[in-house]
GROMACS .gro file of C-alpha atoms in nm:
model
  195
    1ASP     CA    1   0.902  -2.133   3.206
    2CYS     CA    2   0.910  -1.833   3.394
    3GLN     CA    3   0.520  -1.891   3.478
    4ASN     CA    4   0.563  -2.229   3.592
    5VAL     CA    5   0.836  -2.130   3.831
    6HIS     CA    6   0.694  -1.842   3.980
    7LEU     CA    7   0.316  -1.931   3.951
    8GLU     CA    8   0.199  -1.803   4.279
    9GLN     CA    9   0.344  -1.436   4.167
   10HIS     CA   10   0.218  -1.428   3.855
   11LYS     CA   11  -0.092  -1.562   3.981
   12THR     CA   12  -0.132  -1.256   4.228
   13ALA     CA   13  -0.039  -1.004   3.941
   14CYS     CA   14  -0.310  -1.142   3.713
   15GLU     CA   15  -0.544  -1.155   3.921
   16LYS     CA   16  -0.482  -0.814   4.034
   17ARG     CA   17  -0.503  -0.705   3.665
   18ALA     CA   18  -0.814  -0.891   3.619
   19ALA     CA   19  -0.984  -0.721   3.915
   20GLU     CA   20  -0.849  -0.364   3.770
   21LEU     CA   21  -0.982  -0.460   3.425
   22HIS     CA   22  -1.305  -0.550   3.601
   23ASP     CA   23  -1.334  -0.225   3.775
   24GLU     CA   24  -1.234  -0.009   3.475
   25ARG     CA   25  -1.518  -0.184   3.280
   26LEU     CA   26  -1.778  -0.134   3.553
   27TYR     CA   27  -1.708   0.218   3.566
   28SER     CA   28  -1.705   0.322   3.207
   29LEU     CA   29  -2.018   0.154   3.105
   30GLY     CA   30  -2.389   0.233   3.196
   31HIS     CA   31  -2.352   0.619   3.221
   32GLU     CA   32  -2.635   0.653   2.944
   33ARG     CA   33  -3.017   0.624   3.068
   34PRO     CA   34  -3.113   0.320   2.874
   35GLU     CA   35  -3.402   0.275   2.595
   36GLU     CA   36  -3.673   0.161   2.868
   37ASP     CA   37  -3.624   0.508   3.038
   38PHE     CA   38  -3.779   0.665   2.762
   39CYS     CA   39  -4.142   0.736   2.727
   40PRO     CA   40  -4.224   0.564   2.355
   41ILE     CA   41  -4.455   0.825   2.251
   42CYS     CA   42  -4.303   1.157   2.303
   43THR     CA   43  -3.933   0.990   2.337
   44LEU     CA   44  -3.840   1.225   2.629
   45PRO     CA   45  -3.637   1.064   2.941
   46ILE     CA   46  -3.914   1.004   3.188
   47PRO     CA   47  -3.836   1.198   3.506
   48LEU     CA   48  -3.707   1.027   3.840
   49PRO     CA   49  -3.811   0.876   4.019
   50MET     CA   50  -3.982   0.709   3.680
   51ALA     CA   51  -4.248   0.554   3.917
   52ARG     CA   52  -4.394   0.852   4.006
   53HIS     CA   53  -4.375   1.015   3.645
   54SER     CA   54  -4.503   0.720   3.454
   55GLY     CA   55  -4.741   0.407   3.438
   56ALA     CA   56  -4.668   0.066   3.297
   57ARG     CA   57  -5.008  -0.063   3.105
   58SER     CA   58  -5.027  -0.416   3.166
   59CYS     CA   59  -5.167  -0.438   2.761
   60CYS     CA   60  -4.843  -0.365   2.583
   61ILE     CA   61  -4.605  -0.332   2.930
   62LYS     CA   62  -4.428   0.016   2.815
   63LEU     CA   63  -4.381   0.287   3.073
   64VAL     CA   64  -4.577   0.583   2.947
   65CYS     CA   65  -4.506   0.913   3.117
   66HIS     CA   66  -4.804   1.110   3.273
   67GLY     CA   67  -4.758   1.405   3.028
   68CYS     CA   68  -4.851   1.159   2.743
   69THR     CA   69  -5.141   0.994   2.942
   70CYS     CA   70  -5.280   1.321   3.047
   71ALA     CA   71  -5.268   1.463   2.654
   72ALA     CA   72  -5.431   1.106   2.544
   73SER     CA   73  -5.698   1.190   2.827
   74ALA     CA   74  -5.740   1.554   2.692
   75ARG     CA   75  -5.820   1.419   2.386
   76GLY     CA   76  -6.116   1.184   2.491
   77MET     CA   77  -5.849   0.862   2.441
   78LEU     CA   78  -5.925   0.640   2.753
   79ASN     CA   79  -5.768   0.329   2.599
   80CYS     CA   80  -5.377   0.256   2.639
   81PRO     CA   81  -5.181   0.605   2.485
   82PHE     CA   82  -4.924   0.372   2.345
   83CYS     CA   83  -5.124   0.054   2.189
   84ARG     CA   84  -5.459   0.182   2.191
   85ALA     CA   85  -5.590  -0.152   2.381
   86SER     CA   86  -5.913  -0.093   2.593
   87VAL     CA   87  -5.924  -0.057   2.961
   88ASP     CA   88  -6.124  -0.412   3.038
   89GLY     CA   89  -5.907  -0.557   3.301
   90ASP     CA   90  -5.941  -0.934   3.173
   91GLU     CA   91  -5.803  -0.835   2.829
   92HIS     CA   92  -5.534  -0.649   2.983
   93ALA     CA   93  -5.419  -0.990   3.169
   94MET     CA   94  -5.436  -1.193   2.849
   95LEU     CA   95  -5.258  -0.946   2.674
   96ALA     CA   96  -4.966  -0.965   2.931
   97GLN     CA   97  -4.997  -1.349   2.944
   98LYS     CA   98  -4.950  -1.359   2.545
   99ARG     CA   99  -4.664  -1.102   2.603
  100VAL     CA  100  -4.505  -1.349   2.878
  101ASP     CA  101  -4.595  -1.679   2.647
  102ALA     CA  102  -4.390  -1.496   2.361
  103LYS     CA  103  -4.075  -1.466   2.624
  104ASP     CA  104  -4.080  -1.074   2.595
  105PRO     CA  105  -3.824  -0.957   2.863
  106ALA     CA  106  -4.055  -0.675   2.962
  107ALA     CA  107  -4.346  -0.866   3.031
  108VAL     CA  108  -4.202  -1.160   3.221
  109GLU     CA  109  -3.998  -0.891   3.448
  110TRP     CA  110  -4.351  -0.728   3.519
  111LEU     CA  111  -4.533  -1.059   3.586
  112ALA     CA  112  -4.242  -1.114   3.844
  113ARG     CA  113  -4.302  -0.798   4.005
  114ARG     CA  114  -4.679  -0.882   4.013
  115TYR     CA  115  -4.624  -1.216   4.197
  116PHE     CA  116  -4.354  -1.053   4.422
  117PHE     CA  117  -4.571  -0.782   4.555
  118GLY     CA  118  -4.892  -0.972   4.520
  119GLU     CA  119  -5.067  -0.747   4.255
  120VAL     CA  120  -5.349  -0.728   4.021
  121TRP     CA  121  -5.515  -1.110   3.997
  122LEU     CA  122  -5.198  -1.275   4.155
  123GLU     CA  123  -5.131  -1.348   4.520
  124LYS     CA  124  -4.770  -1.307   4.691
  125ASP     CA  125  -4.517  -1.556   4.588
  126ALA     CA  126  -4.156  -1.473   4.606
  127SER     CA  127  -4.011  -1.788   4.474
  128ARG     CA  128  -4.212  -1.769   4.132
  129ALA     CA  129  -4.099  -1.420   4.134
  130VAL     CA  130  -3.768  -1.490   4.129
  131GLU     CA  131  -3.775  -1.762   3.884
  132LEU     CA  132  -3.925  -1.517   3.654
  133TRP     CA  133  -3.683  -1.245   3.701
  134THR     CA  134  -3.403  -1.488   3.646
  135GLU     CA  135  -3.596  -1.588   3.298
  136ALA     CA  136  -3.643  -1.229   3.208
  137ALA     CA  137  -3.232  -1.167   3.310
  138GLU     CA  138  -3.163  -1.413   3.072
  139LEU     CA  139  -3.369  -1.284   2.799
  140GLY     CA  140  -3.164  -0.946   2.875
  141SER     CA  141  -3.388  -0.731   3.097
  142ILE     CA  142  -3.198  -0.488   3.300
  143GLU     CA  143  -3.459  -0.418   3.538
  144ALA     CA  144  -3.486  -0.823   3.638
  145HIS     CA  145  -3.121  -0.801   3.688
  146TYR     CA  146  -3.193  -0.509   3.929
  147ASN     CA  147  -3.443  -0.692   4.125
  148LEU     CA  148  -3.241  -1.014   4.158
  149GLY     CA  149  -2.946  -0.834   4.250
  150ASN     CA  150  -3.193  -0.703   4.545
  151ARG     CA  151  -3.364  -1.038   4.667
  152TYR     CA  152  -3.027  -1.217   4.669
  153TRP     CA  153  -2.922  -0.935   4.880
  154ASN     CA  154  -3.192  -0.926   5.119
  155GLY     CA  155  -3.251  -1.298   5.095
  156GLU     CA  156  -3.627  -1.237   4.935
  157GLY     CA  157  -3.776  -1.539   4.790
  158VAL     CA  158  -3.407  -1.693   4.743
  159SER     CA  159  -3.129  -1.769   5.019
  160GLN     CA  160  -2.878  -1.474   5.084
  161ASP     CA  161  -2.623  -1.469   4.872
  162ARG     CA  162  -2.396  -1.121   4.836
  163VAL     CA  163  -2.197  -1.273   4.547
  164LYS     CA  164  -2.486  -1.323   4.351
  165ALA     CA  165  -2.650  -1.016   4.434
  166VAL     CA  166  -2.349  -0.796   4.321
  167ARG     CA  167  -2.321  -0.973   4.007
  168HIS     CA  168  -2.640  -0.898   3.914
  169LEU     CA  169  -2.613  -0.550   4.012
  170GLU     CA  170  -2.318  -0.511   3.824
  171VAL     CA  171  -2.478  -0.621   3.490
  172ALA     CA  172  -2.763  -0.382   3.575
  173ALA     CA  173  -2.550  -0.078   3.674
  174MET     CA  174  -2.315  -0.168   3.344
  175LYS     CA  175  -2.651  -0.140   3.149
  176GLY     CA  176  -2.737   0.197   3.304
  177ASN     CA  177  -2.961   0.147   3.594
  178MET     CA  178  -2.889   0.386   3.820
  179ALA     CA  179  -3.037   0.252   4.129
  180ALA     CA  180  -2.825  -0.065   4.053
  181ARG     CA  181  -2.503   0.163   4.081
  182CYS     CA  182  -2.644   0.326   4.400
  183ASN     CA  183  -2.681   0.004   4.539
  184LEU     CA  184  -2.334  -0.122   4.427
  185GLY     CA  185  -2.169   0.194   4.610
  186ASP     CA  186  -2.355   0.124   4.904
  187SER     CA  187  -2.249  -0.256   4.907
  188GLU     CA  188  -1.909  -0.108   4.890
  189ARG     CA  189  -1.942   0.152   5.172
  190LEU     CA  190  -2.080  -0.151   5.404
  191TYR     CA  191  -1.777  -0.403   5.295
  192GLY     CA  192  -1.522  -0.075   5.419
  193ASN     CA  193  -1.396  -0.001   5.045
  194TYR     CA  194  -1.404   0.398   5.033
  195GLU     CA  195  -1.183   0.428   4.719
   0.00000   0.00000   0.00000
């Protein structure tokens, strides 16, 4: 009865509490680096920025730290240090496509990046990249959520939608993506929220 009589008062209190719970969850999760941030060979965290200290192979879509790659090269191994696939580009493309067809989230996200930047054997196609990132995000890719957040924020390949952008960045941040957490902080600053 009380809620029906004082509906507006309870609605405001409930919305405020829901926002508090959301913020509490956002700020309490994602402080550990995700599994993808660790080299699968030496199991050490890849130093930041990861792109400068590791390389992704198209054969297995694994980020391998440069230390392990150099150690493998020093032993005369020119194949992928993780899966041992040969360096042949055509074979890598087929292996990557097999992983995409098997719905591997890392492979789908990797292919989306290639479409977005027009790398490897693909022409630049931002809308196709967004489709693939959406699929990878649904499959559980943290990096896909981060990239979708950036694309929706900037309106690249999709119409600009800051609400969707923040939602994707929040998911990525709660799963440990540090760049997504940084972008969320920037978005709060842009909106004048300095708390």
